[in-house]
Structures are given as C-alpha cells and as structure tokens.
Coordinates of N, CA, C and O in Angstrom, one line a residue:
X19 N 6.9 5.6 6.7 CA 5.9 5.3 5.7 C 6.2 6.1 4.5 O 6.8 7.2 4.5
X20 N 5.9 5.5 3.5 CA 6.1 6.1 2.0 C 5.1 6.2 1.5 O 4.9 7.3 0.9
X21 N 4.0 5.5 1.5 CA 2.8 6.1 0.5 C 1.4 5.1 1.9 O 1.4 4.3 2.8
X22 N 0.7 5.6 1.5 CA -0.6 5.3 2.8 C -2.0 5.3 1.5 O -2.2 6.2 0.7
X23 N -2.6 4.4 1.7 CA -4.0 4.4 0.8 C -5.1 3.7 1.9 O -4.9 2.8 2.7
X24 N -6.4 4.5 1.5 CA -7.3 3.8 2.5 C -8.9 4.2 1.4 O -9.4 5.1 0.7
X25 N -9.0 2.9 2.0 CA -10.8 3.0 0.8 C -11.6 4.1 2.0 O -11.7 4.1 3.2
X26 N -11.9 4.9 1.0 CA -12.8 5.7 1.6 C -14.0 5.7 1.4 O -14.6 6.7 1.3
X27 N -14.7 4.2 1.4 CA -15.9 4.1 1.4 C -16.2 2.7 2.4 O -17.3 2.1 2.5
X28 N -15.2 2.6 2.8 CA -15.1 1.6 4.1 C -15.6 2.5 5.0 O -15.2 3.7 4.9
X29 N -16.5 2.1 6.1 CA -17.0 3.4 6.8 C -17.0 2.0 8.5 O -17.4 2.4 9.6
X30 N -16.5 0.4 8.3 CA -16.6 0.2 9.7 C -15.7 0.1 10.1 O -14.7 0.3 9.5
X31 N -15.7 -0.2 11.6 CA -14.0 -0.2 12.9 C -13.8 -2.1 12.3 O -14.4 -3.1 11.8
X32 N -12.7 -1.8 12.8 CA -12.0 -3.3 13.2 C -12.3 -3.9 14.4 O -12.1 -3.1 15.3
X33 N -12.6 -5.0 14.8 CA -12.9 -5.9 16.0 C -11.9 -7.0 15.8 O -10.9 -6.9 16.5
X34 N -12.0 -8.0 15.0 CA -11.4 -8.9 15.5 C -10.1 -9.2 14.4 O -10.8 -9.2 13.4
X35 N -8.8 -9.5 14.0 CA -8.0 -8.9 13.2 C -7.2 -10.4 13.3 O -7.4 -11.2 14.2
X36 N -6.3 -10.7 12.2 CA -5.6 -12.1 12.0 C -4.1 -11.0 11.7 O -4.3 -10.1 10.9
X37 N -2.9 -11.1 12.2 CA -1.8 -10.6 11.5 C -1.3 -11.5 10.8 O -1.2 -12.5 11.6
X38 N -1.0 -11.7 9.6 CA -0.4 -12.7 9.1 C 1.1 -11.6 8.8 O 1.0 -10.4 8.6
X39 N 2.7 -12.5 8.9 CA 4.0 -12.0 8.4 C 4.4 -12.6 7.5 O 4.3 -13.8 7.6
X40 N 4.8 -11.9 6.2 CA 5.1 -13.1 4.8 C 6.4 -13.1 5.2 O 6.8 -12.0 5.2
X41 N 7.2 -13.8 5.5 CA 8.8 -13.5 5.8 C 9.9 -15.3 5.2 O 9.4 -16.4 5.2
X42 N 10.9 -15.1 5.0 CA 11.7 -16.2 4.6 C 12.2 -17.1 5.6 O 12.9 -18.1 5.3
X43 N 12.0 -16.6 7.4 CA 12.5 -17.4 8.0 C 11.8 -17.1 9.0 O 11.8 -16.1 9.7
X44 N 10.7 -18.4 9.1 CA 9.6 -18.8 10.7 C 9.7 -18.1 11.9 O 8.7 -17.9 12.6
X45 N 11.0 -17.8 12.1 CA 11.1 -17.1 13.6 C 10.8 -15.7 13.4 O 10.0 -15.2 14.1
X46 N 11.4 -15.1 12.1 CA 11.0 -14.0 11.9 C 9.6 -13.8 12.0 O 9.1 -13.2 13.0
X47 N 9.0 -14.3 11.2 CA 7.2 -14.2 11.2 C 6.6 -14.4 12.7 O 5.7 -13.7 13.1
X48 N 7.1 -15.3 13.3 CA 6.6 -16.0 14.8 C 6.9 -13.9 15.6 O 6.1 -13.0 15.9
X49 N 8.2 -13.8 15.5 CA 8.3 -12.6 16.4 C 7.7 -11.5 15.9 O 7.3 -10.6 16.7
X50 N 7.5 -11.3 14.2 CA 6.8 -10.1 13.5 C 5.5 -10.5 14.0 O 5.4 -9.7 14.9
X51 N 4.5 -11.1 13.9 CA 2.7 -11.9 14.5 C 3.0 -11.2 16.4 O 2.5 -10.4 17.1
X52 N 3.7 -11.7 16.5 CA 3.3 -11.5 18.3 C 3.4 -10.2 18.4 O 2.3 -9.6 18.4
X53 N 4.5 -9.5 18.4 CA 4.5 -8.2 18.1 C 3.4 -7.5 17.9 O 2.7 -7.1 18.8
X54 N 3.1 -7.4 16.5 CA 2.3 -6.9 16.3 C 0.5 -7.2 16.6 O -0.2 -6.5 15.9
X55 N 0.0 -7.9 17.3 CA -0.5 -8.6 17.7 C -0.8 -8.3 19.2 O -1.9 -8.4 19.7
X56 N 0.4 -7.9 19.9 CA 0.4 -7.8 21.3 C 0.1 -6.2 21.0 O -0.7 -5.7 21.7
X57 N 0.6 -5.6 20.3 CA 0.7 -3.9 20.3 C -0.8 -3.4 19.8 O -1.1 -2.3 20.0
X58 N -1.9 -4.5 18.9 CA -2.8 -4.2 18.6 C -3.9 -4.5 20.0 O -4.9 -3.9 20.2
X59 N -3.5 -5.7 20.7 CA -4.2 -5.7 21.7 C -4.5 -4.8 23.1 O -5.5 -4.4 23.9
X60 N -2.9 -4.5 22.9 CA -2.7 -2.9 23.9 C -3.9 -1.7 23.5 O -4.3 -0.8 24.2
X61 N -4.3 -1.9 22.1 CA -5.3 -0.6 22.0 C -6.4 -1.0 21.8 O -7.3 -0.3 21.4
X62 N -6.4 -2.4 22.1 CA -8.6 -2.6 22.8 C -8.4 -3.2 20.6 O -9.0 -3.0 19.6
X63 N -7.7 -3.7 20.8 CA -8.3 -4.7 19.6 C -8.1 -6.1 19.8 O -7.3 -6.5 20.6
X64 N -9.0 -6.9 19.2 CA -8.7 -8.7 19.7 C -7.8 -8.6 17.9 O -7.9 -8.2 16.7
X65 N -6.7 -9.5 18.8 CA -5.8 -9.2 17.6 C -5.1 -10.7 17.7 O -4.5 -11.1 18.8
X66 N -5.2 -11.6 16.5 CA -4.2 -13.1 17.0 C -2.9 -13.0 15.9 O -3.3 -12.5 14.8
X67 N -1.8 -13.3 15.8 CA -0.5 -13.7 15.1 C -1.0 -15.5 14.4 O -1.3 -16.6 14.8
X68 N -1.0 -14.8 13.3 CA -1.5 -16.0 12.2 C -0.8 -17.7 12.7 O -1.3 -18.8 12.6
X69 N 0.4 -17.1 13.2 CA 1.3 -18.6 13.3 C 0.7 -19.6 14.1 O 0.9 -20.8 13.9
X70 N -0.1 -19.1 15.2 CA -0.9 -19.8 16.0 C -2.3 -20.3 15.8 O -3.1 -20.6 16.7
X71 N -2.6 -20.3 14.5 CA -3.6 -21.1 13.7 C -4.1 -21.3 12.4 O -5.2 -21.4 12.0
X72 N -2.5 -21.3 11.7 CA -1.8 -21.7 10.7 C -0.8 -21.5 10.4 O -0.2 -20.5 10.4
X73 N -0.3 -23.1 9.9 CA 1.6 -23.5 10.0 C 2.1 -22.6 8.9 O 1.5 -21.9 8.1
X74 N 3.4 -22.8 9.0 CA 4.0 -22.7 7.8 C 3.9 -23.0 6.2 O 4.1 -22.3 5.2
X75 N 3.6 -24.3 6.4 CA 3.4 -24.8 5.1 C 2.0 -24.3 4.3 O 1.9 -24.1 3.1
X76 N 0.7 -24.1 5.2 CA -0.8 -23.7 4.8 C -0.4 -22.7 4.7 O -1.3 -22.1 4.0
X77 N 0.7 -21.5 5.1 CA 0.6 -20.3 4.6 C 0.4 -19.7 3.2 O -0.1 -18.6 2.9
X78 N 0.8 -20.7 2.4 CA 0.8 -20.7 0.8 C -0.6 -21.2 0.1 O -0.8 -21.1 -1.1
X79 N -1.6 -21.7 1.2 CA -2.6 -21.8 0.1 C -3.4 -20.9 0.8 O -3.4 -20.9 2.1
X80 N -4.3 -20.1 0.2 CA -4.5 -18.9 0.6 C -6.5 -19.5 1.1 O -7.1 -18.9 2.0
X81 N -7.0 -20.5 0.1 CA -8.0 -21.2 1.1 C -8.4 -21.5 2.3 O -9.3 -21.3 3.1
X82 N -7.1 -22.5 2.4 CA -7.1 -22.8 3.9 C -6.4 -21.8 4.8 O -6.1 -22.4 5.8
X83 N -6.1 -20.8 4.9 CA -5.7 -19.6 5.5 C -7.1 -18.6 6.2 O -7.3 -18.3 7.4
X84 N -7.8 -18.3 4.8 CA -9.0 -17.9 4.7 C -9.8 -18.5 5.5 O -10.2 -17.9 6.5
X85 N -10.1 -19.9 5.3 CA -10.7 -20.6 6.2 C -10.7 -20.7 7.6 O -11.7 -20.8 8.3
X86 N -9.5 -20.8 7.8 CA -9.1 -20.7 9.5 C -9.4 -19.3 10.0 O -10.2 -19.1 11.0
X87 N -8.7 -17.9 9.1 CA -9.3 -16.9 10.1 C -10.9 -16.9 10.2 O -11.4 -16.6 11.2
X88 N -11.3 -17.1 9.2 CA -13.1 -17.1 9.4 C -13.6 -18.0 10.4 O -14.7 -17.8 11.0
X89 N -12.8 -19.1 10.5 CA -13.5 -20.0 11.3 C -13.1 -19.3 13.3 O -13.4 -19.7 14.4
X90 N -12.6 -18.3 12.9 CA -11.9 -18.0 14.0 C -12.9 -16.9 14.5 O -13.1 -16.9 15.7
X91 N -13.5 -16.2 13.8 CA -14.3 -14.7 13.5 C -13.7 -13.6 13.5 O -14.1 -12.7 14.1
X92 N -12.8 -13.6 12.8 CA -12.0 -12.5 12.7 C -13.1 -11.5 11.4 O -13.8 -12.1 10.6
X93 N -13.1 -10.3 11.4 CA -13.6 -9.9 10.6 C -12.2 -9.2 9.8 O -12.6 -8.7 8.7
X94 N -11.3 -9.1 10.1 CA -10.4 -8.8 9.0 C -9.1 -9.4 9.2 O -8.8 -10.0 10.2
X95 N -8.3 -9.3 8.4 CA -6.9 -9.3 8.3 C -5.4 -8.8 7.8 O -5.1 -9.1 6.6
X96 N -4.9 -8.5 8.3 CA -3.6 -7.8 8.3 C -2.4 -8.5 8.0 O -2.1 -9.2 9.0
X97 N -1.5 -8.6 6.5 CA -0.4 -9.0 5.5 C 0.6 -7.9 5.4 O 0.4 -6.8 4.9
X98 N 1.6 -8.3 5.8 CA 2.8 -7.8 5.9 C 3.8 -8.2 5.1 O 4.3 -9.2 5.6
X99 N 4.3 -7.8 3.6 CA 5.6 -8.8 3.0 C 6.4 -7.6 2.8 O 6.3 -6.4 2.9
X100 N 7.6 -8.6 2.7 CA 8.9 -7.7 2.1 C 8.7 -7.6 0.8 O 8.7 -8.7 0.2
X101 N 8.7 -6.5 0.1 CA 8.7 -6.3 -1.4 C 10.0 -6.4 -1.9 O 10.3 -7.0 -2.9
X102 N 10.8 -5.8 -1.3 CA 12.4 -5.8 -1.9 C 13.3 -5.6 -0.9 O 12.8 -5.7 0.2
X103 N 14.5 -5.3 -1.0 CA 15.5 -5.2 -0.3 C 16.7 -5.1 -0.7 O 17.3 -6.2 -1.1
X104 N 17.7 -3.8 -0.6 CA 18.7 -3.5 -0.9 C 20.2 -3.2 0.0 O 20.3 -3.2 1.2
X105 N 20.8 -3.1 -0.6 CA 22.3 -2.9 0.6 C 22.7 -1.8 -0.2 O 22.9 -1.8 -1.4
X106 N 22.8 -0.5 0.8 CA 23.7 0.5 0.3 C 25.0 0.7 0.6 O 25.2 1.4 1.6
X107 N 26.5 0.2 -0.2 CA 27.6 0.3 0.9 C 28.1 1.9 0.6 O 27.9 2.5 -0.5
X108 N 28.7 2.5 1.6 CA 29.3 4.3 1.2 C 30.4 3.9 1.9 O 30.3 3.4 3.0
X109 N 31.5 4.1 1.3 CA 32.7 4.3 1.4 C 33.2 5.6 2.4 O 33.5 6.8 2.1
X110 N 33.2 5.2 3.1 CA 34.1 6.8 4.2 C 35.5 6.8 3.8 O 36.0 5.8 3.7
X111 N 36.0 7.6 3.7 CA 37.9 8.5 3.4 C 38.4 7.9 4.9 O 37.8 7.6 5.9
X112 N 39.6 7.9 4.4 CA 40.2 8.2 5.9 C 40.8 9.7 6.5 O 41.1 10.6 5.8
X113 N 40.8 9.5 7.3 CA 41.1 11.5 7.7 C 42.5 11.1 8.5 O 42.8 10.1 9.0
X114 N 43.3 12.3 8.3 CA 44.7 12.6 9.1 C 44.6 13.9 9.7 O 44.1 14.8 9.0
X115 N 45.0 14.1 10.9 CA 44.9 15.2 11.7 C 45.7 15.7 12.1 O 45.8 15.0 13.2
X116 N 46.8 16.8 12.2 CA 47.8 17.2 12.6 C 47.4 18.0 13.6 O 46.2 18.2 13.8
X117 N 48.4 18.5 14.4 CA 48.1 19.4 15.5 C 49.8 19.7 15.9 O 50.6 19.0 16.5
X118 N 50.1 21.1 15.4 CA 51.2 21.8 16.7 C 50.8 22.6 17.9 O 49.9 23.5 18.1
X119 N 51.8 21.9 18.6 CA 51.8 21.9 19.9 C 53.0 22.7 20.4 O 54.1 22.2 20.2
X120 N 53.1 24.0 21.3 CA 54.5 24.8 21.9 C 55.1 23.9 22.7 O 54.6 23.0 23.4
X121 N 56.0 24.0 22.6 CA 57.0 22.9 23.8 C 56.7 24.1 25.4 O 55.8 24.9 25.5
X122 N 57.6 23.8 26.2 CA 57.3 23.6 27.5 C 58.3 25.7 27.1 O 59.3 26.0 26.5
X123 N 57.1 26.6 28.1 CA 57.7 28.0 28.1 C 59.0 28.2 28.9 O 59.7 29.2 28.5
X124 N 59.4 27.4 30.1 CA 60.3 27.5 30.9 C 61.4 28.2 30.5 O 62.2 28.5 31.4
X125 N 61.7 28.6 29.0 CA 62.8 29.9 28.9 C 62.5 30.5 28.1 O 61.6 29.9 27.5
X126 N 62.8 31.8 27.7 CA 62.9 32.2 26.2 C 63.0 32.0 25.0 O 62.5 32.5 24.0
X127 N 64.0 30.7 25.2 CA 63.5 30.0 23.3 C 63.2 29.1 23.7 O 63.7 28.2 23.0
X128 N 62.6 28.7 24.6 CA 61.5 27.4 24.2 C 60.0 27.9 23.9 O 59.0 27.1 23.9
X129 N 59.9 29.4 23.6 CA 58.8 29.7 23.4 C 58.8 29.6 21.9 O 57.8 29.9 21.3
X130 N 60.0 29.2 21.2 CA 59.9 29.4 19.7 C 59.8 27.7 19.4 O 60.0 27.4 18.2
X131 N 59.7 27.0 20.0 CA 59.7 25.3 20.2 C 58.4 25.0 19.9 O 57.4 25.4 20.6
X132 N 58.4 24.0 18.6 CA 57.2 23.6 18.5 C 57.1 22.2 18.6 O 58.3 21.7 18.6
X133 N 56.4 21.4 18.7 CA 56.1 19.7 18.3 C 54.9 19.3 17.7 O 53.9 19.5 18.2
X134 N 55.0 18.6 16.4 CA 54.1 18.4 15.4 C 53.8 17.2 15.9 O 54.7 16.5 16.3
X135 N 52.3 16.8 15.9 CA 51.8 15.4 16.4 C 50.9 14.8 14.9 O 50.4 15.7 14.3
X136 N 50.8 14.0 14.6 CA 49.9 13.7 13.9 C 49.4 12.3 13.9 O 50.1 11.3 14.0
X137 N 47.7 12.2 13.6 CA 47.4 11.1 14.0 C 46.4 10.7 12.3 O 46.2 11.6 11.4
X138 N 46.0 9.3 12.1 CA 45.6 8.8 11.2 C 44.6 7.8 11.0 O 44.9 6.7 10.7
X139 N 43.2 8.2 11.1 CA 42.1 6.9 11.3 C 41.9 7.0 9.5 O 41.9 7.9 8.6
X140 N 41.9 5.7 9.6 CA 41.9 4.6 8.4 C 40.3 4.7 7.4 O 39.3 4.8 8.1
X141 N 40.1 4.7 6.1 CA 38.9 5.0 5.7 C 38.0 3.0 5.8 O 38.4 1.8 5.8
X142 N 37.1 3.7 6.0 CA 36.3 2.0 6.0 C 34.8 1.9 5.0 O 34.5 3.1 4.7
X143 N 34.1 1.2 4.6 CA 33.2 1.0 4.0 C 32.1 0.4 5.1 O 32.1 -0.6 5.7
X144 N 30.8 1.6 5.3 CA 29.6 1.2 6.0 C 29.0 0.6 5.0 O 29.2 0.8 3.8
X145 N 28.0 -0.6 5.7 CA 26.9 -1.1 4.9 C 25.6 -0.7 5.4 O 25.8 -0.1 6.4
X146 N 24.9 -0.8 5.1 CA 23.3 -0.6 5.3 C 22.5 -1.0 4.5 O 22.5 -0.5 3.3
X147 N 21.5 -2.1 5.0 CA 20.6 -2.4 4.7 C 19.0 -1.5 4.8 O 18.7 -0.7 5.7
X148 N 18.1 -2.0 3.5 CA 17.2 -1.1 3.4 C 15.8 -2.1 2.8 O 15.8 -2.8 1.7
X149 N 15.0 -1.9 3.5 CA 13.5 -2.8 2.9 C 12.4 -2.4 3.2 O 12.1 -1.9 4.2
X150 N 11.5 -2.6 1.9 CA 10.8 -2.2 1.2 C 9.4 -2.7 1.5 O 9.1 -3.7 0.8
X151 N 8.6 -2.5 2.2 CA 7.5 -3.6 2.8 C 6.2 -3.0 2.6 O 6.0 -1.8 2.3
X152 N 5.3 -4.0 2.7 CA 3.8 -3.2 1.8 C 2.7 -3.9 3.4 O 3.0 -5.0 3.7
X153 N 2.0 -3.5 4.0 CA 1.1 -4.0 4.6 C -0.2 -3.4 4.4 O -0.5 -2.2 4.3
X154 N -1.2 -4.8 4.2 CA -2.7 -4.5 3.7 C -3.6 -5.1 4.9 O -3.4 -6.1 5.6
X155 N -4.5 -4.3 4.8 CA -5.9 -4.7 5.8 C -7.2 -5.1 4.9 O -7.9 -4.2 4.5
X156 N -7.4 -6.1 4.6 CA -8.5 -6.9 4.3 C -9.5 -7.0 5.0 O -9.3 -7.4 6.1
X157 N -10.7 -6.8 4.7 CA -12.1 -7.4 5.3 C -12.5 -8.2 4.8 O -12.9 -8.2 3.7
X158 N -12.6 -9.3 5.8 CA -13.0 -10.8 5.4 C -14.8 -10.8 4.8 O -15.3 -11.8 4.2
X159 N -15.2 -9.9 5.0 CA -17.0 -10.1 3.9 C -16.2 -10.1 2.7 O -15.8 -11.2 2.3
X160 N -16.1 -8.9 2.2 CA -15.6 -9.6 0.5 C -14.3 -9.7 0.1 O -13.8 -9.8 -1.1
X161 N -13.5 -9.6 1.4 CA -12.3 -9.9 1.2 C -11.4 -8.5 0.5 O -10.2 -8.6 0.2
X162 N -12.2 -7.5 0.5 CA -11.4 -6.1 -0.3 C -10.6 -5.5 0.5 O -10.8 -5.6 1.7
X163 N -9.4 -4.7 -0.1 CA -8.5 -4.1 0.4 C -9.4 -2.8 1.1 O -10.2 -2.0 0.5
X164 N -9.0 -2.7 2.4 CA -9.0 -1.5 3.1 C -8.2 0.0 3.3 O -8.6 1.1 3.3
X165 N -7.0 -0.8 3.6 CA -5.9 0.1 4.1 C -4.8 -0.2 3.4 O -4.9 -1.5 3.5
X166 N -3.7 -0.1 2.7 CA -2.4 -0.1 2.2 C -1.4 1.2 3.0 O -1.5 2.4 2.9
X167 N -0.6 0.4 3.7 CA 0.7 1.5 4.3 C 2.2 0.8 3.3 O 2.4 -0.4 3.2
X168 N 2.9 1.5 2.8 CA 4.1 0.8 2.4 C 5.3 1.4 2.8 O 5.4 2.5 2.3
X169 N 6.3 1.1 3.8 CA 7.4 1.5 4.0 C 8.6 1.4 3.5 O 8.9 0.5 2.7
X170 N 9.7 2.3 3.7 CA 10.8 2.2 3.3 C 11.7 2.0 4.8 O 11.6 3.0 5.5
X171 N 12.6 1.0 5.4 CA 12.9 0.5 6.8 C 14.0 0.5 6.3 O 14.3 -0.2 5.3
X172 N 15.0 1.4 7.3 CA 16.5 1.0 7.1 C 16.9 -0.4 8.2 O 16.4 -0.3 9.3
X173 N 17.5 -1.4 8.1 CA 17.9 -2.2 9.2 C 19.2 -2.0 9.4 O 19.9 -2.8 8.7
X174 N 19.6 -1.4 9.8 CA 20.8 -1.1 11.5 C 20.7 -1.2 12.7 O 21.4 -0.7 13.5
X175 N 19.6 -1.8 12.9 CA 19.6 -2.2 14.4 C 19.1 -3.5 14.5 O 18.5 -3.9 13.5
X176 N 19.1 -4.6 15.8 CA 19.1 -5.7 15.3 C 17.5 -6.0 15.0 O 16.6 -5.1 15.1
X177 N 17.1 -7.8 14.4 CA 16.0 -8.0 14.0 C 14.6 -7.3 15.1 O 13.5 -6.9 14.7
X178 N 14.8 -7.4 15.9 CA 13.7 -7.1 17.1 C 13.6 -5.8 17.3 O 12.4 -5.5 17.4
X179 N 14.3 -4.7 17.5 CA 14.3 -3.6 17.4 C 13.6 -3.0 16.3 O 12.9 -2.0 16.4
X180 N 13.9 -3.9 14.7 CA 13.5 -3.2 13.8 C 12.2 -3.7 13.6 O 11.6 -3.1 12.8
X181 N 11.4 -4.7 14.2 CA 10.6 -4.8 14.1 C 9.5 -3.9 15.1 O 8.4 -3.4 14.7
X182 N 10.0 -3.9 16.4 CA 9.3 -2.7 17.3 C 9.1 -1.4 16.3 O 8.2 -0.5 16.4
X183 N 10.0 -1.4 15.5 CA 9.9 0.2 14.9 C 8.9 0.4 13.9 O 8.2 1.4 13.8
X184 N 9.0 -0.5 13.4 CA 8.2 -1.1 12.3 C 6.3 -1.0 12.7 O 5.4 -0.2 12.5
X185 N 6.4 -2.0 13.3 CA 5.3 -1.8 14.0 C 4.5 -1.0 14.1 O 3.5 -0.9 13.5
X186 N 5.2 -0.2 15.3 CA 4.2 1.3 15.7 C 4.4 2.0 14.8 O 3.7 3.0 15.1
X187 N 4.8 2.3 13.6 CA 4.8 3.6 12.6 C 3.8 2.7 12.2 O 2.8 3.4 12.5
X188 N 3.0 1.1 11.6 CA 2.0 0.8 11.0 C 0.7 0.9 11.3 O -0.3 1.1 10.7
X189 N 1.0 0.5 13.1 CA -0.2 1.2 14.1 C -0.4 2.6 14.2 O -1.5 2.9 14.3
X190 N 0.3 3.5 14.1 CA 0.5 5.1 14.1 C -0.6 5.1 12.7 O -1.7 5.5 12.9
X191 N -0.1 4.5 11.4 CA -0.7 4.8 10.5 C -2.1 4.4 10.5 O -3.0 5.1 10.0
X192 N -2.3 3.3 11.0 CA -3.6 2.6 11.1 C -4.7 3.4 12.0 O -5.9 3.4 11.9
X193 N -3.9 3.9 12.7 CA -4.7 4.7 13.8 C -5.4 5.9 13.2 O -6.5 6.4 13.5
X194 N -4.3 6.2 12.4 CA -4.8 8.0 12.0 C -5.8 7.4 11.2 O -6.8 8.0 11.2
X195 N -5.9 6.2 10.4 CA -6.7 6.3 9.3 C -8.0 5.9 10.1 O -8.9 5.6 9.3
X196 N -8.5 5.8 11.5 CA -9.6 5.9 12.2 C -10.1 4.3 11.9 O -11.2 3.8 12.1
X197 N -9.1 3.7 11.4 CA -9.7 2.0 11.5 C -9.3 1.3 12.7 O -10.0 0.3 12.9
X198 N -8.1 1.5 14.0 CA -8.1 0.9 15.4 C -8.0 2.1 15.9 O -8.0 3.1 15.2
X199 N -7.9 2.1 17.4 CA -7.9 3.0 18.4 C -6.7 3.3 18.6 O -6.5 4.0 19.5

C-alpha cells in the first residue's frame, strides 16, 4: 500500500459489500471478484463478485450497476482499477570468474604447477512490470467515498498469485481501518 484514506466520520461496519474489478480482460475481473469476494466472506462478511450480477457491457453505465447492487441490498461497494502501469527493464553486466587452481602435489615441482580456469555468464536484461491501483469503498445511502487504499504491485509472479497478494494487503488494510473483521 502507498497511501490509505478513510472518512473519519463514517462511524458504520460493512454487512453486505458488491466487489466490482475495472480490468481490460473479463477473466481477469471474473478471478479479481471471486477472490476477493471469497476472502471477504472468510471474515463474516456477505460479500458478491459484481460479474455475477452484472455483465460486461452494463459495467460502463454506472446506473444500471447502482441499480442492481441496490436491488441486491448491498449496503456498500468495493472498485478496484488499474490507474497506470509501467515496465522497468535493468540491464545486468555479465560477470567472468577466474579461479587458480594447484595441479596435483605428487612431487616437488608440481607444487609450483598452477591451472587457470575461467568461466563467463553472459549479461541479460530483466523486465519487470509494476501497477498502480486505487481501490474505493462506497456506501450505497449517499453513495460517498469511505475508504481509499492505493497500491504500488510489482507483477513477477503469475496473474493469480498477484492477485492473492493483492488482495489480503487490501483486506489487511480494510481491516485496520475497523470497516470488516
């Protein structure tokens, strides 16, 4: 987490919660909603993944979105987007390593016998990916922001992993802020 904001004049708990994931490809959002969703239900919250009662396409109109979680009783909801996203590539050297080695003691000048070995790993270019993500908790009475957590997420590990990680640092955060269990 990079910066954490919470209304401090919000004084109720969360009960029933909508995750919505703003993401560029459906599977993504489908596995970011369950996820998170399944990990809020683990701590005694009723928690639904938006994809299961609104498509893809109604995700953009923010009425009919509204409407469904209300119709649902959710009293709040939870928005996840990628704000940005960068690639850092760093260049590594390549390294060479020598090593003398005595040859074999078996006489007196083979103790003056050396043999030079040397070996050579090649320099290469890492990539690493890095994104930028903002998640807000809304309360559906007037719709006002609650909670703001914004991360900075390196991805080097695959999509699913990074979303498990993701995750519980948002729950970790949510939690300290005394809005879920």
């Amino acid at each position: 987490m990079t910066d954490v904001w919470k209304d401090d004049n919000y004084r109720g708990s969360i009960r029933k919660v909508v995750v919505v994931g703003i993401f560029k490809e459906p599977d993504t959002r489908k596995i970011f909603e369950d996820e998170f969703a399944d990990r809020l239900k683990a701590r005694g919250v009723d928690a639904t993944a938006s994809h299961k009662i609104v498509s893809d396409a109604e995700l953009a109109d923010k009425d009919v979105v509204i409407g469904k979680i209300r119709k649902l009783g959710a009293d709040a909801v939870l928005v996840t987007r990628v704000m940005d996203t960068e690639t850092v590539k760093t260049h590594v050297p390549g390294q060479g390593h020598g090593y003398i080695m005595p040859v074999y003691y078996g006489t007196y000048g083979g103790y003056y016998s050396y043999s030079y070995s040397y070996s050579y790993e090649p320099g290469y270019t890492a990539t690493e990916g890095v994104a930028y993500t903002e998640t807000n908790l809304y309360g559906l009475g007037d719709e006002k922001l609650i909670w703001c957590g914004r991360a900075k997420t390196k991805f080097s590990a695959t999509r699913y992993e990074l979303i498990q990680v993701f995750v519980k640092t948002m729950i970790d955060g949510l939690s300290e802020a005394k809005l879920f269990r």
